Coordinates of C-alpha atoms and ligand atoms in Angstrom, one line a residue:
M275 CA -69.2 -0.7 12.5
S276 CA -71.7 2.3 12.8
S277 CA -70.2 3.6 16.0
A278 CA -66.6 3.6 14.7
S279 CA -65.6 7.1 13.4
I280 CA -63.8 7.4 9.9
E281 CA -60.9 8.7 11.7
D282 CA -60.7 5.4 13.8
I283 CA -61.2 3.4 10.4
I284 CA -58.5 5.3 8.6
T285 CA -56.1 4.9 11.4
K286 CA -56.9 1.1 11.5
L287 CA -56.5 0.9 7.7
A288 CA -53.1 2.6 7.9
A289 CA -52.0 0.2 10.5
N290 CA -52.8 -2.7 8.3
N291 CA -51.1 -1.0 5.5
I292 CA -54.3 -0.6 3.5
D293 CA -54.7 2.3 1.5
T294 CA -57.6 1.6 -0.7
I295 CA -61.5 0.7 -0.4
I296 CA -62.7 -1.3 -3.0
P297 CA -66.4 -2.0 -3.5
T298 CA -67.8 -5.7 -3.8
I299 CA -71.1 -6.3 -5.3
D300 CA -73.1 -9.4 -4.1
N301 CA -75.5 -11.7 -6.3
E302 CA -78.4 -9.4 -5.3
G303 CA -76.6 -6.8 -6.8
N304 CA -76.2 -4.9 -3.4
I305 CA -72.8 -2.6 -3.5
S306 CA -70.8 -2.5 -0.1
Y307 CA -67.3 -1.6 0.9
P308 CA -66.2 -4.2 3.2
I309 CA -62.9 -3.3 5.1
L310 CA -61.2 -5.3 7.9
E311 CA -62.8 -8.2 9.6
G312 CA -65.5 -8.6 7.0
Q313 CA -67.3 -5.3 8.2
S314 CA -68.5 -2.8 5.7
I315 CA -68.6 0.9 5.9
P316 CA -71.5 2.9 5.0
V317 CA -71.2 4.7 1.7
E318 CA -72.4 8.1 3.2
M319 CA -69.4 8.0 5.8
L320 CA -67.0 7.6 2.9
E321 CA -68.6 10.6 0.9
D322 CA -68.3 12.7 4.2
A323 CA -64.7 11.6 4.6
V324 CA -64.2 12.7 1.1
K325 CA -65.5 16.1 1.8
D326 CA -63.2 16.2 4.7
N327 CA -60.3 15.5 2.4
M328 CA -59.3 12.3 4.1
L329 CA -60.4 10.1 1.3
E330 CA -60.0 10.5 -2.4
R331 CA -62.7 9.1 -4.7
H332 CA -62.1 7.5 -8.0
I333 CA -64.3 5.7 -10.5
Y334 CA -64.3 2.1 -10.2
K335 CA -66.8 1.1 -12.8
K336 CA -69.9 2.2 -14.7
M337 CA -72.6 -0.1 -14.0
L338 CA -76.1 -0.8 -14.9
I339 CA -78.6 -0.4 -12.1
C340 CA -82.3 -0.5 -11.5
P341 CA -83.5 3.0 -11.1
I342 CA -86.1 1.7 -8.4
H343 CA -84.0 -0.3 -6.3
R344 CA -80.6 1.0 -6.9
K345 CA -79.1 -2.4 -7.2
V346 CA -76.3 -3.3 -9.7
L347 CA -77.8 -5.5 -12.4
N348 CA -75.6 -8.3 -13.1
L349 CA -78.0 -11.0 -14.4
L350 CA -79.1 -10.4 -18.0
T351 CA -81.1 -12.7 -20.4
L352 CA -81.3 -12.8 -24.3
H353 CA -85.0 -13.0 -25.6
C354 CA -86.9 -13.3 -28.8
P355 CA -87.7 -9.6 -29.9
Q356 CA -90.9 -11.2 -31.4
C357 CA -92.5 -13.2 -28.9
K358 CA -90.1 -12.4 -25.8
S359 CA -89.5 -16.0 -25.3
N360 CA -86.1 -16.7 -23.3
D361 CA -86.2 -20.2 -25.5
I362 CA -83.4 -19.0 -28.2
K363 CA -80.6 -20.6 -29.9
K364 CA -77.3 -19.0 -31.1
I365 CA -76.6 -20.2 -34.8
N366 CA -74.1 -19.4 -37.5
L367 CA -75.7 -18.7 -40.9
I368 CA -74.1 -19.3 -44.3
E369 CA -75.2 -18.1 -47.7
H370 CA -74.4 -20.1 -50.6
I371 CA -74.1 -17.2 -53.2
T372 CA -74.2 -19.5 -56.3
C373 CA -77.6 -20.9 -55.5
G374 CA -79.0 -18.6 -52.9
F375 CA -79.3 -21.3 -50.2
I376 CA -79.1 -20.0 -46.6
G377 CA -78.9 -22.1 -43.6
E378 CA -77.1 -23.1 -40.2
R379 CA -73.5 -23.9 -40.4
D380 CA -74.4 -27.4 -38.9
R381 CA -76.4 -28.3 -42.2
F382 CA -73.1 -27.5 -44.2
N383 CA -70.9 -29.8 -42.2
N384 CA -70.2 -33.0 -44.3
A385 CA -67.4 -35.3 -43.6
G386 CA -65.2 -32.1 -42.4
K387 CA -66.0 -30.2 -45.4
L388 CA -68.5 -27.5 -46.0
I389 CA -71.2 -28.8 -48.6
C390 CA -74.2 -26.7 -49.5
P391 CA -77.3 -29.2 -48.8
S392 CA -79.2 -27.5 -51.5
C393 CA -76.9 -27.9 -54.5
S394 CA -74.1 -30.2 -53.1
T395 CA -71.5 -27.9 -54.1
Q396 CA -68.3 -27.3 -51.8
I397 CA -68.6 -24.0 -50.1
T398 CA -65.5 -21.6 -50.6
E399 CA -64.6 -18.2 -49.3
K400 CA -65.4 -16.8 -52.9
N401 CA -69.0 -18.4 -53.4
S402 CA -70.3 -18.0 -50.0
N403 CA -71.0 -15.3 -47.2
M404 CA -70.6 -15.9 -43.3
L405 CA -73.5 -14.2 -41.9
G406 CA -72.3 -14.3 -38.7
A407 CA -74.1 -15.0 -35.5
W408 CA -77.7 -15.2 -35.5
Y409 CA -80.3 -16.5 -33.1
I410 CA -83.4 -18.6 -33.6
C411 CA -86.4 -18.7 -31.5
N412 CA -87.6 -22.2 -30.5
L413 CA -91.1 -21.0 -29.7
C414 CA -92.0 -18.8 -32.7
S415 CA -89.1 -19.8 -35.3
A416 CA -88.1 -16.1 -35.6
K417 CA -84.5 -15.5 -36.8
F418 CA -82.6 -12.4 -35.7
N419 CA -79.3 -11.0 -35.0
A420 CA -80.2 -8.4 -32.2
P421 CA -81.9 -10.3 -29.3
L422 CA -84.0 -8.4 -26.9
I423 CA -81.9 -8.0 -23.5
L424 CA -83.7 -8.2 -20.5
F425 CA -81.9 -7.5 -17.0
Q426 CA -83.3 -9.2 -14.0
C427 CA -83.8 -7.1 -10.7
D428 CA -85.8 -8.3 -7.6
N429 CA -88.8 -9.5 -8.7
H430 CA -88.9 -7.7 -12.2
Q431 CA -87.3 -7.3 -15.4
L432 CA -86.1 -4.1 -17.2
D433 CA -85.2 -3.6 -20.8
I434 CA -81.9 -1.4 -21.7
A435 CA -84.1 1.6 -22.0
M436 CA -85.1 1.6 -18.3
V437 CA -81.8 0.8 -16.7
D438 CA -79.6 3.7 -15.2
I439 CA -75.9 3.9 -15.6
K440 CA -74.2 4.5 -12.2
D441 CA -70.6 5.4 -11.2
I442 CA -69.5 3.0 -8.8
F443 CA -66.5 4.4 -6.8
Y444 CA -63.5 3.3 -4.9
Y445 CA -61.6 5.1 -2.4
T446 CA -58.2 5.9 -1.5
V447 CA -56.7 7.4 1.7
T448 CA -55.5 10.8 0.8
K449 CA -51.8 11.3 0.8
G450 CA -50.7 13.0 3.9
L451 CA -48.8 10.7 6.0
I452 CA -46.2 12.8 8.3
K453 CA -42.7 11.4 8.0
N454 CA -40.6 14.3 9.4
E455 CA -40.4 17.7 10.9
Y456 CA -40.6 19.3 7.4
D457 CA -44.2 17.6 7.0
V458 CA -45.1 18.7 10.6
S459 CA -44.4 22.3 9.7
E460 CA -46.2 22.1 6.3
M461 CA -49.3 20.8 8.3
F462 CA -49.0 23.8 10.8
T463 CA -49.0 26.2 7.8
T464 CA -52.3 24.6 6.5
I465 CA -54.0 24.7 9.9
Y466 CA -52.7 28.3 10.3
Q467 CA -54.3 29.1 7.1
I468 CA -57.7 27.4 7.5
L469 CA -58.0 29.0 11.0
E470 CA -57.1 32.6 9.6
S471 CA -59.6 32.1 6.9
K472 CA -62.0 31.4 9.6
N473 CA -61.0 34.8 11.1
I474 CA -59.7 32.9 14.2
S475 CA -56.7 35.1 15.7
V476 CA -53.9 32.8 15.6
V477 CA -50.2 33.4 16.0
K478 CA -47.4 31.1 14.5
M479 CA -44.3 30.0 16.6
H480 CA -45.7 32.1 19.4
S481 CA -43.3 32.8 22.4
I482 CA -44.9 32.7 25.8
K483 CA -43.6 33.2 29.4
G484 CA -44.5 30.2 31.7
R485 CA -45.1 30.5 35.2
S486 CA -41.6 29.3 35.8
G487 CA -40.4 32.4 34.0
V488 CA -38.9 30.3 30.9
V489 CA -39.9 31.6 27.5
H490 CA -41.6 28.9 25.6
T491 CA -42.3 28.9 22.0
V492 CA -45.2 26.9 20.5
P493 CA -46.1 26.3 16.9
L494 CA -49.6 27.6 17.2
Y495 CA -51.6 29.9 19.5
I496 CA -55.1 31.0 19.4
N497 CA -56.3 33.9 21.6
D498 CA -59.7 35.3 21.2
Y499 CA -58.7 38.0 24.0
R500 CA -61.6 37.1 26.0
G501 CA -59.6 35.0 28.4
N502 CA -59.9 32.0 26.0
D503 CA -56.7 30.9 24.6
I504 CA -55.5 27.6 23.0
V505 CA -52.0 26.6 22.9
I506 CA -51.2 23.7 20.6
E507 CA -47.9 21.8 20.8
Y508 CA -46.6 18.6 19.2
C509 CA -44.5 15.8 19.7
I510 CA -43.3 13.0 17.2
G511 CA -41.8 9.6 17.5
D512 CA -38.3 8.8 16.1
N513 CA -39.8 6.9 13.1
D514 CA -42.9 6.3 11.3
D515 CA -44.4 3.5 13.5
T516 CA -43.0 3.8 16.6
S517 CA -44.5 5.6 19.7
I518 CA -43.2 8.8 21.1
S519 CA -40.5 8.1 23.8
S520 CA -41.8 8.8 27.1
N521 CA -38.9 11.6 27.5
T522 CA -40.2 13.6 24.5
F523 CA -43.7 13.0 25.8
M524 CA -42.8 14.4 29.3
Q525 CA -41.2 17.4 28.1
A526 CA -44.2 18.3 26.1
I527 CA -46.5 17.7 29.1
I528 CA -44.1 19.9 31.4
K529 CA -44.2 22.7 28.9
L530 CA -47.8 22.8 28.5
M531 CA -48.3 22.7 32.2
D532 CA -45.9 25.6 32.8
L533 CA -47.9 27.6 30.1
Q534 CA -51.3 27.4 31.8
A535 CA -53.3 28.2 28.7
K536 CA -57.1 27.7 29.1
H537 CA -56.9 24.9 26.6
M538 CA -54.1 22.9 25.6
I539 CA -53.9 20.5 22.6
L540 CA -50.8 18.0 22.2
I541 CA -50.6 16.5 18.8
C542 CA -48.6 13.2 19.1
I543 CA -47.3 11.8 15.8
P544 CA -47.9 9.0 15.5
K545 CA -49.0 8.0 19.0
M546 CA -48.2 8.2 22.6
I547 CA -47.3 5.3 25.0
D548 CA -50.2 3.9 26.6
E549 CA -49.0 4.3 30.1
L550 CA -48.7 7.9 29.7
R551 CA -52.3 8.5 28.6
Y552 CA -53.2 9.4 32.2
M553 CA -50.4 12.2 32.2
A554 CA -52.3 14.0 29.8
A555 CA -55.9 13.5 31.1
T556 CA -55.0 14.4 34.5
N557 CA -53.3 17.6 33.4
N558 CA -56.5 18.5 31.2
I559 CA -54.7 18.1 27.6
M560 CA -56.5 17.3 24.8
V561 CA -54.6 14.6 22.6
I562 CA -54.6 14.2 18.8
E563 CA -52.7 11.2 17.9
G564 CA -52.3 9.9 14.2
N565 CA -49.8 10.3 11.4
N566 CA -51.9 11.3 8.7
K567 CA -51.8 15.1 8.2
N568 CA -55.4 15.4 7.2
V569 CA -56.7 13.1 10.0
I570 CA -55.0 15.4 12.4
I571 CA -56.2 18.6 10.7
A572 CA -59.7 17.4 10.9
N573 CA -59.7 16.5 14.5
L574 CA -58.0 19.6 15.5
L575 CA -60.4 21.9 13.8
D576 CA -63.0 19.8 15.5
I577 CA -61.8 20.7 18.7
V578 CA -61.1 24.3 17.9
N579 CA -64.4 24.7 16.8
S580 CA -66.1 23.3 19.9
R581 CA -64.1 25.4 22.1
M582 CA -64.4 28.5 20.3
L583 CA -68.1 27.7 20.3
Q584 CA -68.3 27.1 23.8
N585 CA -66.6 30.4 24.4
R586 CA -69.1 32.3 22.2
R587 CA -72.0 30.9 24.0
G588 CA -70.5 31.6 27.5
Ligands
ZN737 ZN1 -85.4 -3.3 -9.4
ZN738 ZN1 -90.1 -15.9 -30.7
ZN739 ZN1 -76.1 -24.2 -53.0

């Protein structure tokens, strides 16, 4: 799993109609994010994906953790506050107001009625107080209503003052599914704005004359006027989950080949036909596949950055 990129994982999740990554906590208190095939995805990777706007983070639970081992404390025990013994018993105390006797409820039970063991009067709501749940220590006989709570970590115990509270998150795939041409144009607007903000010279709906003399229009064109240009084209399948038809794909390839830009990027939504992969590769066309706007944008910016950087070095 460590070798798989977050893009791969999100694509895989999308293919399986999963859009939420929920944490699990094992008996030892370790938090993990299992996804498909029982594999876990490192939390650092999830956090990076949140920064890249591919995942959204939400609070799942606030949990108590050991500040040393960072494990969730899901085993707690109750102890006598006086001698710290764990050998304590929960009791219900009744006070007979009339005679002042206080004792365990068990001691009042008498043939289905509650009778005071001290003065033999029947207990009623008016002549008694139910003192609620108490605890009694079997070791030192102390009676108390607030037991000491101890949390068990690996090989040590912590009291409530020592534990930390940690937000445990779950993650959802950021909305951004491309369903139609409108979504595509929105995506290109976003890419355009990001590139412009980085002072990259970019043109929307740019017309260029190809070698054949035909004028083509591409949705995005980047040119740094140092002989380094990038043409960005896309093609889209007929509906959400079908590959792009070979016809549509071929048209895009032919158009890009006619343009002969230094770098050519073809965005395939959602994916190209496997048999045509070689077509893109042999014509030096970089392909981005997917149907999540944010994933495509992240991939595209990666390529643009690396190409522009290469050029700056050269
Ligand atoms: Zn610990
Ligand atoms: Zn005790
Ligand atoms: Zn009594």
